[in-house]
Coordinates of C-alpha atoms in Angstrom, one line a residue:
Chain A
X1 CA -24.4 -26.6 -12.8
X2 CA -21.2 -28.3 -14.5
X3 CA -18.7 -25.7 -13.7
X4 CA -18.2 -22.6 -11.5
X5 CA -18.6 -19.6 -13.3
X6 CA -16.0 -17.8 -13.2
X7 CA -15.0 -13.7 -14.4
X8 CA -12.2 -13.5 -16.8
X9 CA -9.8 -10.8 -15.3
X10 CA -9.3 -12.3 -12.5
X11 CA -9.1 -16.2 -11.8
X12 CA -7.3 -17.9 -9.6
X13 CA -7.5 -22.2 -10.6
X14 CA -7.5 -24.2 -8.0
X15 CA -4.7 -27.1 -7.7
X16 CA -4.7 -30.0 -9.8
X17 CA -4.2 -33.5 -8.0
X18 CA -1.1 -34.6 -8.2
X19 CA -0.3 -37.6 -10.0
X20 CA -4.2 -38.2 -11.6
X21 CA -5.2 -41.3 -9.9
X22 CA -9.0 -41.4 -11.3
X23 CA -10.5 -42.9 -9.0
X24 CA -14.1 -44.5 -10.3
X25 CA -17.1 -42.7 -8.6
X26 CA -18.9 -46.1 -6.9
X27 CA -20.1 -46.5 -3.6
X28 CA -18.6 -49.9 -3.7
X29 CA -15.4 -49.8 -0.5
X30 CA -12.5 -50.8 -1.9
X31 CA -9.9 -53.5 -0.4
X32 CA -7.1 -52.5 0.0
X33 CA -3.9 -53.8 1.7
X34 CA -2.1 -53.4 5.1
X35 CA -5.1 -51.5 7.3
X36 CA -3.7 -48.2 8.9
X37 CA -6.1 -48.5 11.6
X38 CA -6.8 -50.3 14.6
X39 CA -10.0 -52.0 14.7
X40 CA -11.5 -51.2 18.1
X41 CA -14.9 -53.1 19.1
X42 CA -17.4 -53.3 16.2
X43 CA -20.7 -51.9 16.7
X44 CA -23.7 -53.8 14.9
X45 CA -24.4 -53.1 11.8
X46 CA -26.6 -53.0 8.8
X47 CA -25.7 -55.5 6.2
X48 CA -22.9 -57.6 5.4
X49 CA -19.8 -55.1 5.8
X50 CA -18.4 -53.7 9.3
X51 CA -18.6 -50.4 10.3
X52 CA -16.3 -49.9 12.9
X53 CA -17.7 -46.7 14.7
X54 CA -14.9 -45.4 17.3
X55 CA -12.9 -43.8 14.7
X56 CA -15.0 -42.0 12.0
X57 CA -13.6 -39.9 9.1
X58 CA -15.1 -36.7 8.8
X59 CA -14.3 -34.4 5.2
X60 CA -14.0 -30.6 5.4
X61 CA -15.0 -29.6 1.3
X62 CA -13.6 -26.4 0.6
X63 CA -14.5 -23.5 -2.1
X64 CA -11.3 -22.2 -2.5
X65 CA -11.7 -18.1 -3.6
X66 CA -12.2 -17.2 -6.9
X67 CA -11.9 -13.6 -6.8
X68 CA -9.1 -11.8 -5.0
X69 CA -9.8 -10.1 -1.9
X70 CA -10.5 -6.4 -1.4
X71 CA -8.2 -4.2 0.0
X72 CA -8.8 -2.6 3.1
X73 CA -8.6 1.7 3.6
X74 CA -4.9 1.3 4.8
X75 CA -4.2 -1.1 2.1
X76 CA -5.3 0.7 -0.6
X77 CA -3.9 4.1 0.9
X78 CA -0.5 2.6 0.8
X79 CA -0.3 1.0 -2.8
X80 CA -2.0 4.4 -3.9
X81 CA 1.2 6.0 -2.4
X82 CA 3.3 3.6 -3.5
X83 CA 2.1 4.1 -7.0
X84 CA 2.8 7.6 -6.7
X85 CA 6.1 7.1 -6.2
X86 CA 7.2 5.2 -8.3
X87 CA 5.7 7.3 -10.9
X88 CA 7.4 10.4 -9.8
X89 CA 10.8 8.3 -9.9
X90 CA 10.9 5.5 -12.7
X91 CA 13.8 5.2 -15.1
X92 CA 12.4 7.2 -18.5
X93 CA 10.1 5.0 -20.5
X94 CA 11.0 4.0 -23.7
X95 CA 7.8 5.7 -25.5
X96 CA 9.6 5.4 -29.5
X97 CA 10.6 1.7 -28.7
X98 CA 6.8 0.7 -27.6
X99 CA 4.9 2.9 -29.6
X100 CA 4.9 4.3 -33.5
X101 CA 4.3 8.0 -33.8
X102 CA 0.8 8.6 -34.6
X103 CA -0.5 5.2 -34.4
X104 CA -3.6 4.4 -32.8
X105 CA -1.9 2.2 -30.1
X106 CA 0.1 5.6 -29.4
X107 CA -2.9 8.2 -28.8
X108 CA -5.2 5.6 -26.5
X109 CA -1.7 5.0 -24.6
X110 CA -1.5 8.9 -23.8
X111 CA -5.2 9.1 -23.1
X112 CA -5.0 6.4 -20.7
X113 CA -1.3 7.9 -19.3
X114 CA -3.3 11.1 -19.1
X115 CA -6.1 9.5 -16.9
X116 CA -3.9 7.7 -14.6
X117 CA -1.5 10.6 -13.8
X118 CA -4.7 12.9 -12.9
X119 CA -6.0 9.8 -10.7
X120 CA -2.4 9.6 -9.2
X121 CA -1.5 13.5 -8.6
X122 CA -4.7 15.3 -8.7
X123 CA -6.5 17.8 -10.7
X124 CA -3.5 20.2 -11.8
X125 CA -1.6 17.0 -13.6
X126 CA -2.9 15.3 -16.8
X127 CA -4.6 17.8 -18.2
X128 CA -2.4 19.1 -21.5
X129 CA -5.8 19.6 -23.8
X130 CA -6.6 22.8 -23.6
X131 CA -3.0 24.5 -23.4
X132 CA -2.3 22.4 -26.5
X133 CA -4.6 23.7 -28.7
X134 CA -6.0 22.7 -32.5
X135 CA -2.8 20.4 -33.7
X136 CA -4.3 18.1 -31.3
X137 CA -7.1 18.1 -32.4
X138 CA -7.0 15.2 -34.8
X139 CA -5.3 13.3 -32.0
X140 CA -8.5 14.2 -29.8
X141 CA -10.8 12.5 -32.5
X142 CA -8.2 9.3 -32.8
X143 CA -8.5 9.0 -28.7
X144 CA -12.0 9.2 -28.6
X145 CA -12.3 6.5 -31.5
X146 CA -9.9 4.5 -29.4
X147 CA -12.2 5.0 -26.1
X148 CA -15.3 4.2 -27.9
X149 CA -13.8 0.9 -29.4
X150 CA -12.3 -0.1 -25.7
X151 CA -16.1 0.9 -24.3
X152 CA -17.5 -1.5 -26.3
X153 CA -14.7 -4.7 -25.6
X154 CA -14.9 -4.7 -21.9
X155 CA -18.1 -5.8 -20.0
X156 CA -16.9 -6.9 -16.5
X157 CA -19.0 -9.1 -14.6
X158 CA -20.1 -7.6 -11.0
X159 CA -18.4 -9.0 -7.9
X160 CA -21.6 -9.3 -6.0
X161 CA -24.2 -11.7 -7.8
X162 CA -27.5 -12.8 -7.3
X163 CA -26.5 -15.4 -4.8
X164 CA -25.1 -12.5 -2.6
X165 CA -28.0 -10.3 -2.9
X166 CA -30.6 -12.9 -1.8
X167 CA -28.2 -14.6 0.7
X168 CA -28.7 -18.2 -0.9
X169 CA -26.8 -20.1 1.0
X170 CA -26.7 -23.1 -0.7
X171 CA -24.7 -21.4 -3.8
X172 CA -21.4 -22.2 -5.1
X173 CA -20.7 -18.5 -5.9
X174 CA -21.7 -16.5 -3.0
X175 CA -18.7 -14.6 -1.5
X176 CA -16.3 -14.8 -3.9
X177 CA -13.1 -14.0 -1.9
X178 CA -13.7 -16.0 0.9
X179 CA -13.2 -19.9 1.3
X180 CA -16.3 -21.7 2.0
X181 CA -17.1 -24.7 3.6
X182 CA -19.9 -26.9 3.6
X183 CA -21.5 -27.8 6.8
X184 CA -25.0 -30.5 6.2
X185 CA -28.3 -30.0 9.0
X186 CA -28.2 -33.7 10.2
X187 CA -31.0 -35.4 11.8
X188 CA -29.3 -37.5 15.0
X189 CA -31.4 -38.8 18.2
X190 CA -34.6 -36.3 17.0
X191 CA -32.3 -33.4 17.0
X192 CA -31.3 -31.5 14.1
X193 CA -27.5 -30.9 14.2
X194 CA -25.2 -29.1 11.8
X195 CA -22.3 -31.0 10.9
X196 CA -19.3 -31.5 8.5
X197 CA -20.0 -34.8 6.6
X198 CA -19.1 -37.8 8.7
X199 CA -19.0 -41.3 8.3
X200 CA -17.2 -44.8 10.3
X201 CA -14.5 -47.2 9.0
X202 CA -15.5 -50.3 6.9
X203 CA -12.8 -53.2 7.3
X204 CA -9.9 -53.5 4.8
X205 CA -10.4 -49.8 4.5
X206 CA -7.5 -46.8 4.4
X207 CA -8.4 -43.7 6.2
X208 CA -8.7 -41.0 3.6
X209 CA -10.2 -44.0 1.3
X210 CA -13.0 -43.5 4.0
X211 CA -12.9 -40.3 4.0
X212 CA -13.8 -39.6 0.1
X213 CA -16.8 -42.4 0.2
X214 CA -18.1 -41.0 3.4
X215 CA -18.3 -37.7 1.6
X216 CA -19.8 -39.3 -1.4
X217 CA -22.4 -40.9 0.4
X218 CA -23.7 -38.2 2.0
X219 CA -23.7 -35.3 -0.4
X220 CA -24.1 -37.8 -3.8
X221 CA -22.0 -38.3 -6.6
X222 CA -22.7 -35.7 -8.5
X223 CA -19.6 -33.8 -7.1
X224 CA -16.2 -33.5 -8.4
X225 CA -13.7 -33.3 -5.8
X226 CA -10.5 -33.8 -4.7
X227 CA -9.0 -34.8 -1.2
X228 CA -5.7 -33.1 -0.5
X229 CA -3.6 -35.3 1.0
X230 CA -3.6 -39.3 2.2
X231 CA -2.8 -37.9 5.9
X232 CA -5.7 -36.3 8.0
X233 CA -5.3 -32.6 9.1
X234 CA -7.1 -32.8 12.5
X235 CA -8.3 -34.8 15.2
X236 CA -11.0 -34.4 17.5
X237 CA -12.0 -36.4 20.4
X238 CA -15.5 -36.4 21.4
X239 CA -17.1 -37.6 25.0
X240 CA -20.7 -36.8 24.3
X241 CA -23.1 -38.3 27.1
X242 CA -25.1 -40.1 24.3
X243 CA -22.2 -42.1 23.0
X244 CA -21.1 -45.7 24.8
X245 CA -17.6 -44.9 24.1
X246 CA -15.6 -41.7 22.7
X247 CA -14.9 -40.7 19.3
X248 CA -12.4 -40.1 17.4
X249 CA -12.9 -37.8 14.2
X250 CA -10.4 -37.4 11.9
X251 CA -10.7 -34.5 9.3
X252 CA -9.5 -34.8 5.7
X253 CA -9.4 -31.5 3.7
X254 CA -10.6 -31.7 0.1
X255 CA -11.5 -29.0 -2.3
X256 CA -14.9 -29.2 -4.7
X257 CA -14.1 -28.4 -8.3
X258 CA -17.4 -28.8 -10.0
X259 CA -21.1 -29.7 -9.0
X260 CA -23.3 -29.5 -6.5
X261 CA -24.2 -31.1 -3.1
X262 CA -27.3 -33.5 -3.4
X263 CA -28.4 -34.7 0.3
X264 CA -30.3 -38.1 -0.5
X265 CA -32.9 -36.4 2.3
X266 CA -32.8 -39.6 5.2
X267 CA -30.4 -38.5 7.7
X268 CA -28.9 -35.4 6.0
X269 CA -31.6 -32.9 5.3
X270 CA -30.1 -29.6 4.4
X271 CA -26.6 -28.1 2.9
X272 CA -25.3 -24.9 2.9
X273 CA -21.9 -23.4 2.2
X274 CA -20.5 -20.8 4.9
X275 CA -17.8 -18.8 5.7
X276 CA -15.8 -19.3 9.0
X277 CA -17.9 -16.5 11.0
X278 CA -20.8 -18.0 10.1
X279 CA -20.1 -21.8 10.7
X280 CA -19.4 -20.7 14.1
X281 CA -23.6 -19.8 14.6
X282 CA -24.7 -23.0 13.7
X283 CA -22.3 -25.5 15.4
X284 CA -22.2 -27.0 18.7
X285 CA -19.8 -25.1 21.0
X286 CA -17.8 -28.2 21.7
X287 CA -17.2 -28.9 18.1
X288 CA -16.8 -25.2 16.9
X289 CA -13.6 -25.2 19.6
X290 CA -12.0 -28.4 17.9
X291 CA -12.8 -27.5 14.4
X292 CA -11.9 -23.8 14.1
X293 CA -8.1 -23.7 14.1
X294 CA -8.1 -25.8 11.1
X295 CA -10.0 -23.7 8.9
X296 CA -8.3 -20.7 7.1
X297 CA -9.4 -17.3 8.1
X298 CA -9.7 -15.9 4.4
Chain B
X1 CA -3.3 -12.6 -7.9
X2 CA -1.5 -15.6 -8.2
X3 CA 0.0 -14.1 -4.9
X4 CA -3.3 -14.4 -3.4
X5 CA -4.0 -18.2 -4.5
X6 CA -1.4 -19.1 -3.3
X7 CA -1.5 -17.8 0.4
X8 CA -5.4 -18.4 0.2
X9 CA -5.6 -22.1 -1.0
X10 CA -2.4 -23.5 -2.2
X11 CA 0.0 -22.9 1.3
X12 CA -2.6 -24.5 3.4
X13 CA -2.6 -27.5 0.6
X14 CA 1.2 -27.6 0.4
X15 CA 1.5 -27.9 4.1
X16 CA -0.9 -31.0 3.9
X17 CA 0.5 -32.7 1.3
X18 CA 4.1 -32.5 2.3
X19 CA 4.0 -33.5 5.7
X20 CA 5.8 -36.1 6.7
X21 CA 5.0 -37.2 10.4
X22 CA 7.6 -38.0 12.9
X23 CA 6.9 -39.5 15.9
X24 CA 9.5 -38.3 17.9
X25 CA 12.7 -36.0 18.0
X26 CA 15.1 -36.4 15.7
X27 CA 18.4 -39.0 16.3
X28 CA 21.7 -36.3 16.7
X29 CA 23.5 -36.9 13.5
X30 CA 26.3 -39.6 14.1
X31 CA 29.8 -38.3 15.1
X32 CA 32.7 -40.3 13.4
X33 CA 36.6 -39.4 13.0
X34 CA 36.1 -36.1 14.6
X35 CA 38.8 -33.8 14.5
X36 CA 38.3 -31.3 17.0
X37 CA 37.0 -32.5 19.8
X38 CA 33.2 -31.0 21.2
X39 CA 34.3 -31.6 24.6
X40 CA 37.1 -29.7 24.7
X41 CA 36.3 -25.8 25.8
X42 CA 38.7 -24.0 23.5
X43 CA 37.6 -26.2 20.4
X44 CA 33.4 -26.5 21.3
X45 CA 31.7 -24.8 18.5
X46 CA 34.3 -25.6 15.4
X47 CA 32.8 -26.5 12.9
X48 CA 33.9 -30.6 12.3
X49 CA 34.5 -31.2 8.6
X50 CA 32.1 -33.8 7.1
X51 CA 33.0 -37.3 6.8
X52 CA 32.7 -39.6 4.3
X53 CA 33.0 -37.5 1.1
X54 CA 30.6 -35.1 -0.3
X55 CA 27.5 -34.2 1.9
X56 CA 25.4 -32.4 -0.4
X57 CA 22.5 -35.2 -0.7
X58 CA 22.7 -36.8 2.6
X59 CA 20.6 -34.5 4.8
X60 CA 17.2 -34.9 5.0
X61 CA 14.4 -32.6 5.0
X62 CA 14.0 -30.6 7.8
X63 CA 10.9 -31.1 9.7
X64 CA 7.8 -30.2 7.8
X65 CA 6.0 -27.3 10.3
X66 CA 3.6 -24.2 9.8
X67 CA 6.4 -22.4 8.3
X68 CA 8.9 -23.7 6.4
X69 CA 6.2 -24.9 3.5
X70 CA 7.0 -24.6 0.1
X71 CA 7.1 -21.3 -1.4
X72 CA 8.7 -19.5 -4.9
X73 CA 11.5 -17.2 -3.3
X74 CA 12.5 -15.9 -6.8
X75 CA 12.2 -16.4 -10.5
X76 CA 15.9 -16.1 -12.4
X77 CA 15.5 -15.6 -16.1
X78 CA 18.8 -16.1 -18.5
X79 CA 19.7 -16.4 -21.5
X80 CA 22.8 -17.6 -23.0
X81 CA 23.9 -16.1 -26.6
X82 CA 27.1 -17.4 -28.4
X83 CA 27.1 -15.1 -30.6
X84 CA 27.8 -12.3 -28.5
X85 CA 31.1 -13.5 -28.4
X86 CA 31.7 -12.1 -32.0
X87 CA 30.5 -8.6 -31.4
X88 CA 29.3 -7.5 -27.9
X89 CA 26.0 -6.1 -30.3
X90 CA 24.7 -9.0 -30.3
X91 CA 23.4 -8.9 -26.4
X92 CA 21.7 -5.7 -26.7
X93 CA 18.6 -8.5 -28.1
X94 CA 18.5 -10.3 -25.0
X95 CA 19.1 -7.4 -22.8
X96 CA 16.1 -5.4 -24.0
X97 CA 14.3 -8.5 -23.7
X98 CA 14.8 -9.1 -20.5
X99 CA 14.0 -5.4 -19.7
X100 CA 10.4 -5.8 -21.3
X101 CA 10.0 -9.5 -19.7
X102 CA 10.8 -8.4 -16.0
X103 CA 10.5 -4.0 -16.2
X104 CA 13.9 -4.1 -14.0
X105 CA 15.7 -1.7 -14.1
X106 CA 19.2 -0.6 -11.9
X107 CA 17.5 1.4 -9.3
X108 CA 14.7 1.7 -10.8
X109 CA 12.1 4.1 -9.0
X110 CA 14.2 4.3 -6.1
X111 CA 14.8 0.7 -5.3
X112 CA 18.3 -0.2 -4.4
X113 CA 17.2 -3.9 -3.7
X114 CA 16.7 -4.6 -7.5
X115 CA 19.5 -5.4 -9.5
X116 CA 18.1 -5.1 -12.8
X117 CA 19.0 -7.1 -16.1
X118 CA 22.9 -8.2 -15.1
X119 CA 25.1 -9.5 -17.8
X120 CA 26.7 -13.1 -17.6
X121 CA 30.8 -13.7 -18.2
X122 CA 32.1 -16.4 -18.6
X123 CA 33.7 -18.2 -15.8
X124 CA 36.4 -20.5 -17.3
X125 CA 38.8 -21.4 -20.3
X126 CA 37.3 -24.1 -22.2
X127 CA 38.8 -24.7 -25.5
X128 CA 38.2 -22.5 -28.5
X129 CA 35.4 -20.4 -27.0
X130 CA 35.2 -18.7 -24.6
X131 CA 37.6 -17.1 -21.7
X132 CA 37.3 -15.9 -18.5
X133 CA 35.7 -12.4 -18.5
X134 CA 33.6 -12.2 -22.0
X135 CA 30.3 -11.2 -21.9
X136 CA 27.9 -13.9 -23.4
X137 CA 24.6 -13.8 -21.6
X138 CA 22.3 -11.7 -19.5
X139 CA 19.7 -12.6 -16.4
X140 CA 17.4 -11.1 -14.2
X141 CA 16.2 -11.8 -11.2
X142 CA 12.2 -11.3 -10.3
X143 CA 10.9 -11.1 -6.6
X144 CA 7.7 -10.1 -5.0
X145 CA 4.2 -9.8 -6.6
X146 CA 6.4 -8.8 -10.0
X147 CA 7.8 -12.2 -9.9
X148 CA 3.7 -13.6 -10.0
X149 CA 2.7 -11.2 -12.7
X150 CA 5.9 -13.1 -14.8
X151 CA 3.9 -16.2 -13.7
X152 CA 0.7 -15.8 -14.3
X153 CA 1.5 -14.2 -18.5
X154 CA 3.9 -17.2 -18.5
X155 CA 0.9 -19.7 -17.8
X156 CA -1.6 -17.9 -19.3
X157 CA -0.3 -16.8 -22.3
X158 CA 3.0 -18.6 -24.0
X159 CA 2.6 -22.1 -22.3
X160 CA -0.8 -22.5 -24.3
X161 CA 0.6 -21.5 -27.4
X162 CA 3.8 -22.8 -27.8
X163 CA 3.1 -25.8 -30.4
X164 CA 2.9 -29.3 -29.1
X165 CA 4.0 -28.2 -25.8
X166 CA 3.5 -31.9 -23.4
X167 CA 4.4 -30.0 -20.2
X168 CA 8.0 -29.8 -19.0
X169 CA 9.7 -32.8 -18.5
X170 CA 10.0 -35.0 -14.9
X171 CA 12.8 -36.9 -13.9
X172 CA 11.7 -40.4 -13.8
X173 CA 10.7 -42.3 -11.0
X174 CA 14.3 -43.9 -10.5
X175 CA 16.1 -41.0 -10.4
X176 CA 18.1 -40.6 -7.3
X177 CA 16.9 -38.6 -4.3
X178 CA 20.2 -37.0 -3.3
X179 CA 21.5 -35.4 -6.2
X180 CA 22.4 -32.0 -6.3
X181 CA 19.5 -30.9 -8.4
X182 CA 17.0 -32.8 -6.7
X183 CA 17.9 -31.6 -3.0
X184 CA 18.2 -28.1 -4.2
X185 CA 14.6 -26.9 -4.3
X186 CA 15.3 -25.2 -8.2
X187 CA 13.2 -26.1 -11.1
X188 CA 15.1 -25.5 -14.2
X189 CA 12.9 -25.0 -17.6
X190 CA 13.8 -23.9 -20.6
X191 CA 11.6 -22.3 -23.7
X192 CA 12.3 -22.0 -27.3
X193 CA 12.9 -18.9 -29.2
X194 CA 9.5 -19.0 -30.3
X195 CA 8.4 -18.3 -27.4
X196 CA 9.3 -14.8 -26.5
X197 CA 6.9 -13.8 -29.4
X198 CA 3.9 -15.0 -27.3
X199 CA 4.9 -12.8 -24.1
X200 CA 2.2 -10.0 -24.8
X201 CA 4.7 -7.6 -23.8
X202 CA 7.2 -8.5 -26.2
X203 CA 4.4 -9.1 -28.9
X204 CA 3.5 -5.8 -29.3
X205 CA 6.9 -4.5 -30.9
X206 CA 8.3 -7.6 -32.4
X207 CA 9.4 -6.3 -35.2
X208 CA 12.1 -3.7 -32.7
X209 CA 13.9 -6.8 -31.4
X210 CA 17.0 -7.9 -33.6
X211 CA 16.0 -11.7 -33.3
X212 CA 14.4 -14.1 -31.3
X213 CA 16.2 -16.0 -28.3
X214 CA 14.9 -18.4 -26.0
X215 CA 15.6 -18.5 -22.3
X216 CA 16.2 -20.6 -19.3
X217 CA 13.7 -19.7 -16.3
X218 CA 14.8 -21.3 -12.9
X219 CA 12.3 -21.6 -10.0
X220 CA 13.5 -20.8 -6.8
X221 CA 11.8 -21.7 -4.0
X222 CA 13.0 -22.4 -0.4
X223 CA 12.6 -25.9 0.5
X224 CA 15.9 -27.7 1.1
X225 CA 16.7 -31.4 1.9
X226 CA 16.0 -34.8 0.5
X227 CA 12.5 -34.3 -1.3
X228 CA 13.1 -30.3 -2.5
X229 CA 12.7 -30.6 -6.0
X230 CA 9.5 -32.8 -5.4
X231 CA 8.1 -30.2 -3.1
X232 CA 8.7 -27.1 -5.7
X233 CA 7.5 -29.3 -8.1
X234 CA 4.1 -29.9 -6.2
X235 CA 3.8 -25.7 -5.8
X236 CA 4.3 -25.2 -9.4
X237 CA 2.4 -27.4 -10.5
X238 CA -0.5 -25.4 -8.0
X239 CA 0.4 -22.5 -9.9
X240 CA -0.8 -24.2 -13.1
X241 CA 2.5 -24.8 -14.6
X242 CA 2.1 -28.0 -16.4
X243 CA 4.7 -30.9 -16.1

């Protein structure tokens, strides 16, 4: 898919890159001046490029919500109450200023207003057709014409799409009102572990550049991503028993703007876009405890 | 909707983007030529007047933390019409326009915090055309959800339909970073009179207005210190305002 589908009525958009530096989409490393990191003891590597493994960078790839958050019952009640207060107390609305006498727009507005009054205050308000009599029959005809036109124009896209019904965790359209994060199923010494996209540093490379390179290596290049800042947003120090030296993993936040992950199948077996609670089930406890406070609750 | 987007996505991102790492606590400011001795218990808490000229741009930004991320506080829309000097009736058009844009009236709906559309009066005497007290413009303050609604209509309806609009002007990279405007955290932009008819709430009955007027829009944020305006610009850029 080329772009995330969006419902036209509610579309928070994703932040745009600040000073648009379009990085070429290639996997060759960029040698830049002034390496920030301390090269620690390097492990023997494949190929010509030295990879320093003691410091690794990881990317939290985030899909921002594209639907507004559904309101809780308390919030709904509160807002309904505030609306009723406003309706009862607001300064008089200048009808003659906005609507010409007898126009279609005016009749449409009157019908909608009556419906809203009825919804806000209950049955006795807003119903005036039966009381007013035959003079308003032409007005009623006009209103029904307007309503029919309206119904033809509006077709809302449902909030719960197909991805939600089938609970397809690989889909980017699932759970439109939550923040989704990418997890990869990786092969690690005969075990299959769910981890964030991760990788080591290369010589002469700055941290944020290595983060981007690792992300594209692990997830494929068919994605449009943007790393939010040059500085990492978190640090995780692991002292797992199967590593010689303790690892430091710097986290970076990135947004996915378009495209989808394509794992290459050798180390990365599968991927999933999960909310914060769903991630907790799949991650190791120590890793989760180090990661959970970085993620957004919504 | 824009408010949701800010709280979901933008706030975290802006915190990361505007973060400046400070390895240790800051040095206390240098105390030179003090008028009141801070050791003396009689004058301990007196404010020492600033030495060395205007101190407007000299303060660095407060340390970045989770509770002082850039936030949009209010939007002020302001119009000045010179024709109001000849006759006060000419001020009615801008007042109607601001009323339509903001929906704010004094104490409207029982809320005593909104001040509604206010008339701007002259402050100084400038040779020949204005005296203190003459009404010459109008302004209105937008806060809260209404502010985000206005921002939404601006970025979805008005700015895309402006003719040959390349984005609002940014200062050059060589601009000084300690000028009052770059320290204030306020972005001021202007719209031509043609833009007035592009707002949907005014477009509905554009012929009811006596004329079209341009306006200044001031986005006021809570950023302060050196580099505040850049942070404000980052915030607005995330809210889809083109620069």
